[in-house]
Amino acid sequence: MFKQPSNLKPETLNPDPILGIDLGTTNSLVGVVDSGFPILLADENGSRSTPSAVCIAEDGTITVGAPALRQRALHPTRTITSVKRLIGRRAGEAGWAPPYSLNELNTTPVEVSAEILKHLKAVAERALEQSVSKAVITVPAYFNDAQRTATKRAGELADLEVVRILSEPTAAALAYGLDKLSEHQKVAVYDLGGGTFDVSVLEMRDGVFQVLSTAGDTQLGGDDLDRSLAQFIAERLNLPSHDIRVLEGAEVVKKRLSTDDTTSFHGLDITRAELEKIARPWIERTRMHCLRALSDAGVKAEELDEVILVGGSTRMPLVRDYVREIFGREPNTSQNPDEAIALGATIQAGILSGSLRQVLLLDVTPLSLGIETFGGLMNIIIPRNTTIPAKAGEMFTNAVANQDSMLIRILQGERELAKDNWELGRIEVPFPAGPKGSARVGVQFSLDANGILHVLARDTATNQDITLEIRGTAIDVEDERVEQMIAESVDFAFEDMNERIWTEAMLKAEELLPAVDAALAQLGDVISQDESQNVRDQAAQVKKLLESVNHDAKALKSATQQLDDATQSLAVMLIDRAMEESLARRGLV
Ligand code: ADP
Ligand code: MG
């Protein structure tokens, strides 16, 4: 019967979720880890992206998102967009004049950003049907302390404890699943959004991304292309180009042309080729920043392991062509570029809240690791396919009397005989000479998370340690060599196994034969002629098999086994006899 725990509660989703927030220049998104998966949350209209726009009406009413954008046509000076460009900066520092005046609106960039965050918090609380109080918020890699602190303050004003400020490129890399890259692998993050362009080079160090360099243009984004396209359309349709409807229409046209070859606006046909002609000089401007980021990082394009795309504008095929050409490699397009940062923030939030178990793809040992033992056999210590880190050890002893050291050969491979495996290293362990089996040497293998094999050999009598570090080779083996080793181990499985059985039986026989001779010498008068002849015959059979050229492992094994059984009874007799003699000496029988 199943035991039913009396206090079993239905698993609550997450008692204290942490939101992941991309507070973007143009668009902002929010996500959470739900039942182990990062998901982005939609508002009541089903939209997962909120325009970073805030409208402050004359009566002080605040609207956020798409409704605020709609107000822009009516109240251009009361609708605040791109406030991210101003946050944490001193007045006039931004080098960008917004069409609105925060002074006149009696607000600050932090307060406006807080309104966007409050909205995102509400979207999340509605979707999750629970209150939330914590968030991870992303900022551009180049944000300075003042900008980061201001972003954090905006979070606090929105009643969110900002548990982490995360760099956007790092978030993007997380979203693309690049946290499983190995040490020193490098990634370029090309982020072309609505109003800004950023490019960063990251390197994996000690399991976390380091931003090696970042470059870009805070005045370069999809909006610029919208304006140029609006002008193109306005000229053809005889409309004022700064008309907000033409501008908005241009953006719709631009987006459609990312998937369609042609589209139309108020009866005007526009082709992708026409858009690309307008877009070319604009995209071309990203090139020098990419080259700059590479040179600042001291990284050549061909040394990059991945190039990832972020930002809505990278949905344009022409942008992808440029990226491919600039970096000389196919960009990774496996994620939605406009959602990658929010997704990465959510993954980070999930890791921090413990609701997302960081599923590390652990490396496994491609081949078994072991040492050579007496008789030239492979003794496996860490079997193949063991996940690392791993630790295992065994005790070994001297096989020969008066031996004063043990040579330990560290081997890798699947073959039964040491000679057929690869030697990774060797160490010699000295110990006091003594009878056979008197030494006690412990050998421990520990394979750390970086694939470095630490071998420790200890003479337990003296507690003397000898260590050896084997870098890389324990884990980094070319696939081809692994396959070949495994194939050979299968091909030679029969022969190898025969050889192992033979060697083991041989070692046993060599130990038994002298013991049998000694026992017979002592017991010759006690056991019958027949009995002693029988044991002698068995010993002769073992000797014969040992000397034969074709190693008949099975025969040797069973002959040795029989001899061992016979010797057991001789051993019992020897003990009985010793006992009798002792009792007789003491006059008890
Ligand atoms: P930000 O990081 O600045 O907040 P986003 O990453 O959301 O911006 O990108 C917004 C920009 O992406 C806008 O200029 C928008 O027009 C553009 N964009 C979104 N979707 C597409 C698309 N399918 N084709 C081309 N541009 C797009
Ligand atoms: Mg962005």
XYZ file of C-alpha atoms and ligand atoms in Angstrom:
617
model
C 0.000 0.000 0.000
C 1.004 3.521 -0.735
C 1.503 5.634 2.283
C -0.308 8.898 1.974
C 1.506 11.750 3.664
C -1.118 13.381 5.866
C 0.124 16.907 5.286
C 0.422 16.690 1.514
C -0.505 20.015 -0.010
C -1.041 20.718 -3.645
C 2.212 22.177 -4.880
C 1.900 25.928 -4.873
C 3.382 27.439 -7.998
C 5.980 29.499 -6.306
C 5.404 31.216 -2.999
C 7.762 34.078 -3.721
C 8.335 34.506 -7.439
C 10.925 36.882 -8.831
C 10.049 38.651 -12.052
C 12.463 39.022 -14.939
C 12.109 42.433 -16.560
C 13.527 43.882 -19.765
C 13.058 47.607 -19.265
C 13.706 48.572 -22.875
C 14.086 51.889 -24.629
C 11.180 51.100 -26.945
C 9.524 48.046 -25.461
C 9.438 46.401 -22.042
C 8.636 42.803 -21.139
C 8.102 40.776 -18.006
C 8.431 37.061 -17.302
C 8.487 34.533 -14.508
C 9.469 30.925 -14.015
C 6.278 28.938 -13.786
C 6.416 25.221 -12.969
C 10.049 25.123 -13.901
C 9.776 26.958 -17.226
C 10.580 30.582 -17.959
C 7.573 32.234 -19.602
C 6.862 35.783 -20.671
C 3.589 37.186 -19.402
C 0.929 38.719 -21.608
C -1.322 41.615 -20.705
C -5.108 41.444 -21.000
C -4.844 42.026 -24.757
C -2.569 39.049 -25.112
C 0.489 41.187 -25.763
C 3.803 40.168 -24.222
C 5.454 43.465 -25.078
C 4.542 46.859 -23.621
C 5.686 50.004 -25.405
C 7.919 51.952 -23.006
C 5.616 54.947 -23.261
C 3.970 56.945 -20.475
C 1.354 59.640 -20.989
C 0.672 62.141 -18.226
C -2.629 63.871 -18.917
C -3.306 67.426 -17.802
C -5.382 66.138 -14.908
C -2.472 63.964 -13.832
C -3.943 60.678 -15.117
C -1.188 58.325 -16.117
C -1.448 55.777 -18.928
C 1.269 53.338 -19.857
C 2.023 51.264 -22.947
C -0.018 51.117 -26.146
C -2.739 53.479 -24.854
C -0.035 56.038 -24.026
C 1.356 55.722 -27.544
C -2.088 56.342 -28.964
C -2.193 59.593 -26.994
C 1.011 60.663 -28.684
C -0.794 61.903 -31.790
C -3.023 64.115 -29.639
C -0.562 65.076 -26.910
C 2.975 64.779 -28.283
C 4.427 66.829 -25.454
C 2.656 64.865 -22.741
C 3.723 61.424 -23.991
C 7.075 60.291 -22.769
C 9.021 57.722 -24.792
C 12.641 56.528 -24.708
C 13.014 57.694 -21.113
C 15.708 55.062 -20.716
C 18.037 57.441 -22.499
C 17.666 59.919 -19.668
C 17.659 57.720 -16.592
C 20.562 58.287 -14.223
C 21.956 61.120 -16.299
C 22.445 64.740 -15.413
C 20.336 67.278 -17.306
C 21.808 68.014 -20.709
C 24.211 65.067 -20.485
C 22.178 62.837 -22.728
C 22.893 64.639 -25.979
C 19.374 63.935 -27.038
C 16.442 66.338 -26.856
C 13.144 64.620 -26.258
C 9.966 66.085 -27.755
C 8.578 66.425 -24.252
C 9.778 68.308 -21.185
C 9.968 66.357 -17.966
C 10.166 69.643 -16.087
C 6.908 70.817 -17.534
C 5.344 67.456 -16.807
C 6.743 67.743 -13.295
C 8.290 64.302 -13.294
C 11.676 62.608 -13.456
C 13.108 59.738 -15.558
C 13.108 57.534 -12.451
C 9.423 58.240 -11.831
C 8.497 57.622 -15.451
C 10.437 54.337 -15.462
C 8.686 53.430 -12.215
C 5.341 53.847 -13.989
C 6.414 51.345 -16.648
C 7.600 48.927 -13.949
C 4.336 49.318 -12.002
C 2.491 48.442 -15.169
C 4.638 45.341 -15.763
C 4.179 44.296 -12.141
C 0.403 44.599 -12.592
C 0.539 42.555 -15.803
C 2.418 39.845 -13.910
C 0.156 39.885 -10.866
C -2.893 39.602 -13.061
C -1.435 36.686 -15.007
C -0.167 34.896 -11.911
C -3.126 35.739 -9.694
C -0.787 36.525 -6.850
C 1.221 39.481 -5.659
C 4.890 39.804 -6.460
C 7.510 41.926 -4.803
C 10.845 41.097 -6.396
C 12.466 41.519 -9.774
C 15.618 41.164 -11.807
C 15.917 44.145 -14.171
C 18.250 44.342 -17.147
C 20.303 47.371 -18.180
C 22.732 47.938 -21.062
C 26.244 46.713 -20.376
C 27.562 50.277 -20.677
C 25.238 51.690 -17.970
C 27.322 53.338 -15.269
C 26.718 53.227 -11.538
C 24.385 56.228 -11.552
C 22.245 54.707 -14.304
C 22.092 51.343 -12.542
C 21.258 52.930 -9.216
C 18.532 55.034 -10.834
C 17.047 51.911 -12.448
C 17.049 50.215 -9.059
C 15.322 53.241 -7.534
C 12.669 53.096 -10.221
C 12.058 49.476 -9.206
C 11.724 50.426 -5.555
C 9.287 53.222 -6.426
C 7.208 50.546 -8.159
C 7.292 48.481 -4.964
C 9.712 45.968 -6.383
C 12.786 44.820 -4.573
C 15.415 44.699 -7.302
C 17.334 41.562 -6.403
C 19.711 41.899 -9.336
C 20.590 44.378 -12.053
C 21.648 42.209 -14.984
C 23.548 43.217 -18.114
C 21.459 42.901 -21.262
C 24.008 40.921 -23.310
C 24.464 38.511 -20.420
C 20.712 38.059 -20.200
C 20.571 37.432 -23.942
C 23.304 34.821 -23.732
C 21.371 33.070 -20.946
C 18.254 33.058 -23.096
C 20.169 31.493 -25.959
C 21.271 28.762 -23.569
C 24.897 29.761 -23.853
C 25.524 29.352 -20.129
C 26.600 25.829 -21.014
C 29.493 27.081 -23.094
C 32.830 25.957 -21.803
C 35.543 28.068 -20.258
C 36.949 30.831 -22.460
C 34.394 30.409 -25.200
C 33.354 33.750 -26.613
C 30.091 35.221 -27.840
C 29.167 38.405 -29.687
C 25.761 39.875 -28.896
C 24.409 42.119 -31.667
C 21.466 44.104 -30.292
C 19.620 46.409 -32.678
C 16.437 47.694 -31.064
C 14.129 50.634 -31.615
C 16.389 53.470 -30.651
C 19.755 52.058 -29.760
C 22.411 49.734 -31.068
C 24.706 47.742 -28.765
C 27.272 45.132 -29.544
C 29.136 43.235 -26.835
C 31.736 40.525 -26.701
C 31.397 38.120 -23.794
C 33.669 35.430 -22.526
C 32.802 32.514 -20.277
C 35.077 32.610 -17.228
C 34.654 30.427 -14.159
C 31.167 29.566 -15.305
C 29.904 33.141 -15.674
C 29.887 35.580 -18.559
C 32.329 38.438 -18.478
C 31.651 41.409 -20.738
C 34.981 41.876 -22.522
C 33.903 44.906 -24.506
C 30.859 46.829 -25.505
C 30.329 49.377 -28.270
C 27.402 50.895 -30.063
C 25.381 53.978 -30.803
C 22.668 55.269 -28.496
C 21.063 57.076 -31.434
C 20.769 54.227 -33.882
C 17.763 51.967 -34.098
C 14.657 50.907 -35.934
C 13.047 54.309 -35.327
C 15.579 55.901 -37.679
C 14.598 53.535 -40.412
C 10.915 54.249 -39.719
C 11.590 57.972 -40.246
C 13.471 57.407 -43.496
C 10.780 55.062 -44.763
C 8.051 57.521 -43.684
C 9.757 60.176 -45.745
C 9.894 57.848 -48.747
C 6.191 57.026 -48.368
C 5.160 60.630 -47.676
C 6.921 61.860 -50.815
C 5.086 59.304 -52.920
C 1.710 59.882 -51.329
C 2.125 63.602 -50.943
C 1.688 63.539 -47.195
C 3.605 65.335 -44.443
C 6.362 62.901 -43.421
C 6.270 63.760 -39.713
C 2.576 62.879 -39.571
C 2.414 60.345 -36.760
C 0.156 58.076 -38.834
C 2.656 57.958 -41.668
C 5.374 57.225 -39.163
C 3.361 54.458 -37.572
C 2.399 53.147 -41.004
C 6.045 53.054 -41.994
C 6.848 50.852 -39.007
C 4.067 48.432 -39.941
C 5.336 48.319 -43.539
C 8.899 47.743 -42.348
C 7.881 44.846 -40.129
C 5.830 43.208 -42.861
C 8.735 43.421 -45.263
C 10.798 41.293 -42.886
C 8.698 38.346 -44.021
C 6.995 39.512 -47.220
C 8.635 40.615 -50.447
C 6.114 43.333 -51.035
C 3.364 45.145 -49.167
C 1.195 48.186 -49.692
C 0.284 51.321 -47.762
C -2.683 53.406 -48.839
C -2.487 51.966 -52.334
C 1.281 52.424 -52.574
C 3.205 49.208 -53.260
C 6.498 48.992 -51.433
C 8.986 46.184 -52.026
C 11.588 44.732 -49.703
C 14.237 45.826 -52.188
C 13.083 49.431 -51.814
C 13.194 49.203 -48.040
C 16.627 47.603 -48.166
C 17.945 50.408 -50.312
C 16.903 52.849 -47.606
C 18.107 50.570 -44.803
C 21.572 49.787 -46.170
C 23.462 52.922 -45.021
C 21.724 52.679 -41.683
C 22.750 49.073 -41.076
C 26.204 49.781 -42.451
C 26.713 52.108 -39.466
C 26.693 49.107 -37.121
C 29.780 47.615 -38.775
C 32.407 49.876 -37.249
C 30.973 49.289 -33.780
C 31.237 45.535 -34.268
C 34.850 45.819 -35.378
C 35.532 48.154 -32.480
C 34.000 45.740 -29.952
C 36.099 42.906 -31.368
C 39.321 44.894 -31.292
C 38.629 46.217 -27.778
C 38.083 42.660 -26.628
C 41.215 41.520 -28.426
C 39.173 38.867 -30.163
C 39.150 37.963 -33.838
C 35.794 37.290 -35.463
C 36.826 33.710 -36.198
C 37.547 33.130 -32.517
C 33.902 33.679 -31.607
C 31.926 30.582 -30.751
C 28.520 32.193 -31.307
C 27.008 35.385 -32.624
C 23.541 36.008 -31.247
C 20.866 38.412 -32.401
C 18.888 40.600 -30.032
C 16.400 43.402 -30.617
C 13.364 43.589 -32.865
C 15.293 45.133 -35.749
C 17.409 42.005 -36.171
C 14.325 40.318 -37.596
C 15.142 42.104 -40.839
C 16.778 39.748 -43.334
C 19.171 42.476 -44.433
C 20.402 42.948 -40.869
C 21.077 39.223 -40.671
C 23.001 39.371 -43.958
C 25.171 42.153 -42.564
C 25.819 40.333 -39.312
C 26.775 37.186 -41.206
C 29.151 39.186 -43.365
C 30.682 41.271 -40.550
C 31.376 38.299 -38.290
C 31.955 35.755 -41.020
C 29.564 33.272 -39.488
C 25.914 32.346 -39.430
C 24.228 34.189 -36.546
C 22.262 32.126 -34.057
C 18.579 32.890 -34.612
C 17.114 30.213 -32.386
C 15.394 32.708 -30.043
C 12.937 35.534 -30.598
C 15.326 38.479 -30.738
C 12.876 40.929 -29.172
C 12.182 38.600 -26.254
C 15.659 37.256 -25.564
C 16.611 39.801 -22.914
C 13.372 39.381 -20.962
C 13.723 35.616 -21.220
C 17.287 35.789 -19.917
C 16.208 38.069 -17.043
C 13.494 35.543 -16.221
C 15.934 32.642 -16.251
C 18.227 34.583 -13.919
C 15.245 35.379 -11.664
C 14.283 31.711 -11.642
C 17.785 30.670 -10.673
C 17.826 33.250 -7.855
C 14.434 32.214 -6.524
C 15.290 28.545 -6.758
C 12.282 27.835 -8.952
C 14.454 26.991 -11.903
C 16.892 24.307 -11.133
C 19.967 25.137 -13.046
C 20.137 22.101 -15.211
C 23.803 21.856 -15.842
C 24.717 19.641 -18.691
C 27.412 17.796 -16.876
C 30.275 16.384 -18.788
C 30.802 12.683 -18.633
C 33.988 10.688 -18.899
C 34.234 9.564 -22.513
C 36.426 6.581 -21.595
C 37.179 4.638 -18.448
C 40.035 5.729 -16.232
C 42.071 3.274 -14.221
C 45.501 1.933 -13.419
C 47.536 -1.054 -14.462
C 47.595 -3.837 -11.936
C 49.780 -6.898 -11.527
C 49.826 -9.062 -14.585
C 49.287 -6.120 -16.934
C 45.561 -5.846 -16.399
C 43.466 -2.702 -16.583
C 41.843 -1.926 -13.249
C 39.058 0.610 -13.783
C 38.653 3.255 -11.102
C 36.242 5.679 -12.820
C 34.135 3.929 -15.461
C 33.273 5.462 -18.770
C 30.185 7.730 -18.855
C 30.530 8.780 -15.233
C 29.306 12.351 -14.767
C 31.933 14.697 -13.478
C 32.917 15.749 -10.886
C 33.648 12.227 -9.693
C 35.854 10.648 -7.071
C 36.795 7.010 -6.530
C 39.649 5.021 -5.140
C 40.987 1.580 -4.298
C 43.644 -0.092 -2.167
C 46.514 -1.957 -3.753
C 49.244 -4.127 -2.317
C 52.589 -5.507 -3.361
C 52.440 -8.718 -5.377
C 56.039 -9.644 -4.746
C 57.998 -9.873 -1.512
C 60.640 -7.235 -0.780
C 59.247 -4.881 -3.360
C 59.953 -1.357 -2.152
C 57.940 0.689 -4.601
C 54.934 0.482 -6.833
C 54.717 1.970 -10.285
C 51.263 3.315 -10.952
C 50.401 3.790 -14.598
C 47.275 5.878 -15.107
C 45.352 4.514 -18.020
C 42.432 5.486 -20.175
C 40.464 3.109 -22.319
C 38.129 0.181 -22.515
C 40.515 -2.678 -23.171
C 41.106 -5.401 -20.590
C 44.856 -5.337 -20.913
C 46.806 -2.301 -19.799
C 48.981 -2.343 -22.891
C 46.009 -1.763 -25.176
C 44.881 1.351 -23.301
C 46.415 4.807 -23.368
C 48.773 5.905 -20.653
C 47.963 9.365 -19.256
C 50.777 9.438 -16.733
C 52.651 7.439 -14.150
C 53.784 7.845 -10.572
C 56.002 5.760 -8.392
C 55.051 5.172 -4.765
C 57.836 4.030 -2.455
C 57.043 1.964 0.620
C 59.002 -0.075 3.169
C 59.986 -3.449 1.752
C 58.161 -6.363 3.321
C 56.570 -9.670 2.564
C 54.163 -10.038 -0.290
C 50.847 -8.311 0.471
C 52.282 -6.191 3.262
C 52.155 -2.821 1.504
C 48.935 -0.856 1.513
C 48.773 1.791 -1.158
C 45.566 3.702 -1.687
C 45.016 5.214 -5.093
C 42.363 7.854 -5.488
C 41.172 9.488 -8.695
C 39.256 12.704 -8.490
C 37.998 14.314 -11.627
C 36.970 17.918 -11.034
C 34.332 19.969 -12.822
C 36.947 21.301 -15.236
C 37.904 17.837 -16.365
C 41.220 17.835 -14.522
C 42.146 14.440 -13.110
C 43.882 14.550 -9.739
C 45.610 11.297 -8.877
C 46.569 10.714 -5.284
C 48.578 7.711 -4.158
C 49.128 7.179 -0.463
C 51.240 4.640 1.352
C 48.927 4.108 4.295
C 51.779 2.928 6.504
C 53.663 6.201 6.263
C 50.811 8.464 5.111
C 53.099 9.704 2.374
C 51.129 11.215 -0.488
C 52.187 11.454 -4.069
C 49.972 13.428 -6.384
C 49.753 13.947 -10.094
C 47.536 16.286 -12.030
C 46.427 15.310 -15.502
C 44.889 18.197 -17.392
C 42.331 17.920 -20.111
C 43.143 14.527 -21.486
C 40.828 12.707 -19.086
C 37.795 14.401 -20.626
C 38.932 16.005 -23.854
C 39.328 13.156 -26.242
C 38.464 13.520 -29.889
C 35.204 11.806 -30.696
C 36.892 9.742 -33.362
C 39.430 8.316 -30.933
C 36.699 7.515 -28.425
C 34.718 5.725 -31.088
C 37.755 3.799 -32.226
C 38.614 2.747 -28.684
C 35.093 1.550 -28.031
C 34.885 -0.244 -31.363
C 38.150 -2.030 -30.637
C 36.999 -2.980 -27.165
C 33.957 -4.605 -28.762
C 35.930 -6.233 -31.569
C 38.440 -7.687 -29.156
C 35.975 -8.305 -26.346
C 36.335 -12.068 -26.602
C 40.121 -12.158 -26.847
C 40.475 -9.469 -24.189
C 38.193 -11.250 -21.767
C 40.031 -14.518 -22.393
C 43.321 -12.764 -21.644
C 41.941 -11.251 -18.442
C 40.593 -14.607 -17.212
C 43.871 -16.239 -18.153
C 45.943 -13.636 -16.324
C 43.799 -13.799 -13.217
C 43.896 -17.633 -13.207
C 47.622 -17.574 -13.838
C 48.251 -15.244 -10.893
C 46.177 -17.504 -8.693
C 47.919 -20.677 -9.953
C 51.343 -19.192 -9.325
C 50.292 -18.487 -5.789
C 48.737 -21.927 -5.248
C 51.389 -24.232 -6.654
C 54.093 -23.551 -4.053
C 51.465 -23.701 -1.283
C 50.350 -27.130 -2.499
C 53.927 -28.420 -2.561
C 54.531 -27.200 0.961
C 51.296 -28.754 2.281
C 52.003 -32.119 0.652
C 55.468 -32.138 2.175
C 54.029 -31.691 5.632
C 51.046 -33.995 5.255
C 52.604 -36.758 3.217
C 52.313 -39.208 6.125
C 48.743 -38.283 7.077
C 46.830 -38.478 3.820
C 46.412 -41.568 1.750
C 48.559 -42.342 -1.221
C 45.517 -41.891 -3.474
C 44.617 -38.550 -2.023
C 48.072 -37.129 -2.334
C 48.415 -38.519 -5.883
C 45.129 -36.825 -6.790
C 46.366 -33.423 -5.570
C 49.690 -33.956 -7.367
C 47.831 -34.761 -10.607
C 45.745 -31.642 -10.288
C 48.827 -29.505 -9.684
C 50.518 -31.095 -12.702
C 47.481 -30.329 -14.839
C 47.606 -26.659 -13.770
C 51.350 -26.541 -14.568
C 50.750 -28.116 -17.950
C 48.077 -25.565 -18.818
C 50.286 -22.715 -17.617
C 53.067 -23.814 -19.923
C 50.892 -24.406 -22.982
C 51.288 -21.839 -25.708
C 47.629 -21.431 -26.565
C 46.187 -19.710 -23.539
C 43.168 -21.813 -22.646
C 41.777 -19.449 -20.037
C 38.663 -21.440 -19.195
C 40.584 -24.676 -18.674
C 43.200 -22.945 -16.543
C 40.520 -21.261 -14.495
C 38.648 -24.472 -13.724
C 41.846 -26.458 -13.090
C 43.040 -23.739 -10.725
C 39.654 -23.720 -9.028
C 39.814 -27.498 -8.466
C 43.327 -27.264 -7.140
C 42.217 -24.489 -4.844
C 39.381 -26.672 -3.476
C 41.791 -29.546 -2.926
C 44.224 -27.217 -1.196
C 41.432 -25.989 1.066
C 41.004 -29.489 2.485
C 44.759 -29.807 2.858
C 44.723 -26.512 4.717
C 42.019 -27.806 7.072
C 44.074 -30.917 7.726
C 47.140 -28.794 8.389
C 45.240 -26.779 10.967
C 43.791 -29.917 12.602
C 47.220 -31.358 12.784
C 48.723 -28.241 14.299
C 45.926 -28.247 16.869
C 46.492 -31.903 17.784
C 50.191 -31.318 18.175
C 49.603 -28.372 20.393
C 47.133 -30.242 22.593
C 49.489 -33.228 22.749
C 52.318 -30.965 23.814
C 50.204 -29.735 26.676
C 49.371 -33.332 27.551
C 45.687 -33.006 26.911
C 45.284 -36.003 24.629
P 14.249 48.150 -27.521
O 15.321 47.228 -27.108
O 14.777 49.441 -28.054
O 13.210 48.335 -26.490
P 13.057 46.142 -29.317
O 14.066 45.100 -29.187
O 11.705 45.859 -28.825
O 13.549 47.539 -28.789
O 12.964 46.520 -30.867
C 12.056 47.431 -31.329
C 12.392 47.730 -32.746
O 12.322 46.531 -33.488
C 11.404 48.684 -33.361
O 12.097 49.633 -34.138
C 10.574 47.787 -34.234
O 10.065 48.482 -35.356
C 11.575 46.771 -34.667
N 10.958 45.534 -35.112
C 10.144 44.715 -34.392
N 9.727 43.697 -35.151
C 10.313 43.848 -36.357
C 10.270 43.118 -37.579
N 9.529 42.020 -37.701
N 10.993 43.577 -38.628
C 11.744 44.681 -38.508
N 11.800 45.432 -37.406
C 11.096 45.019 -36.340
Mg 16.249 46.056 -26.045
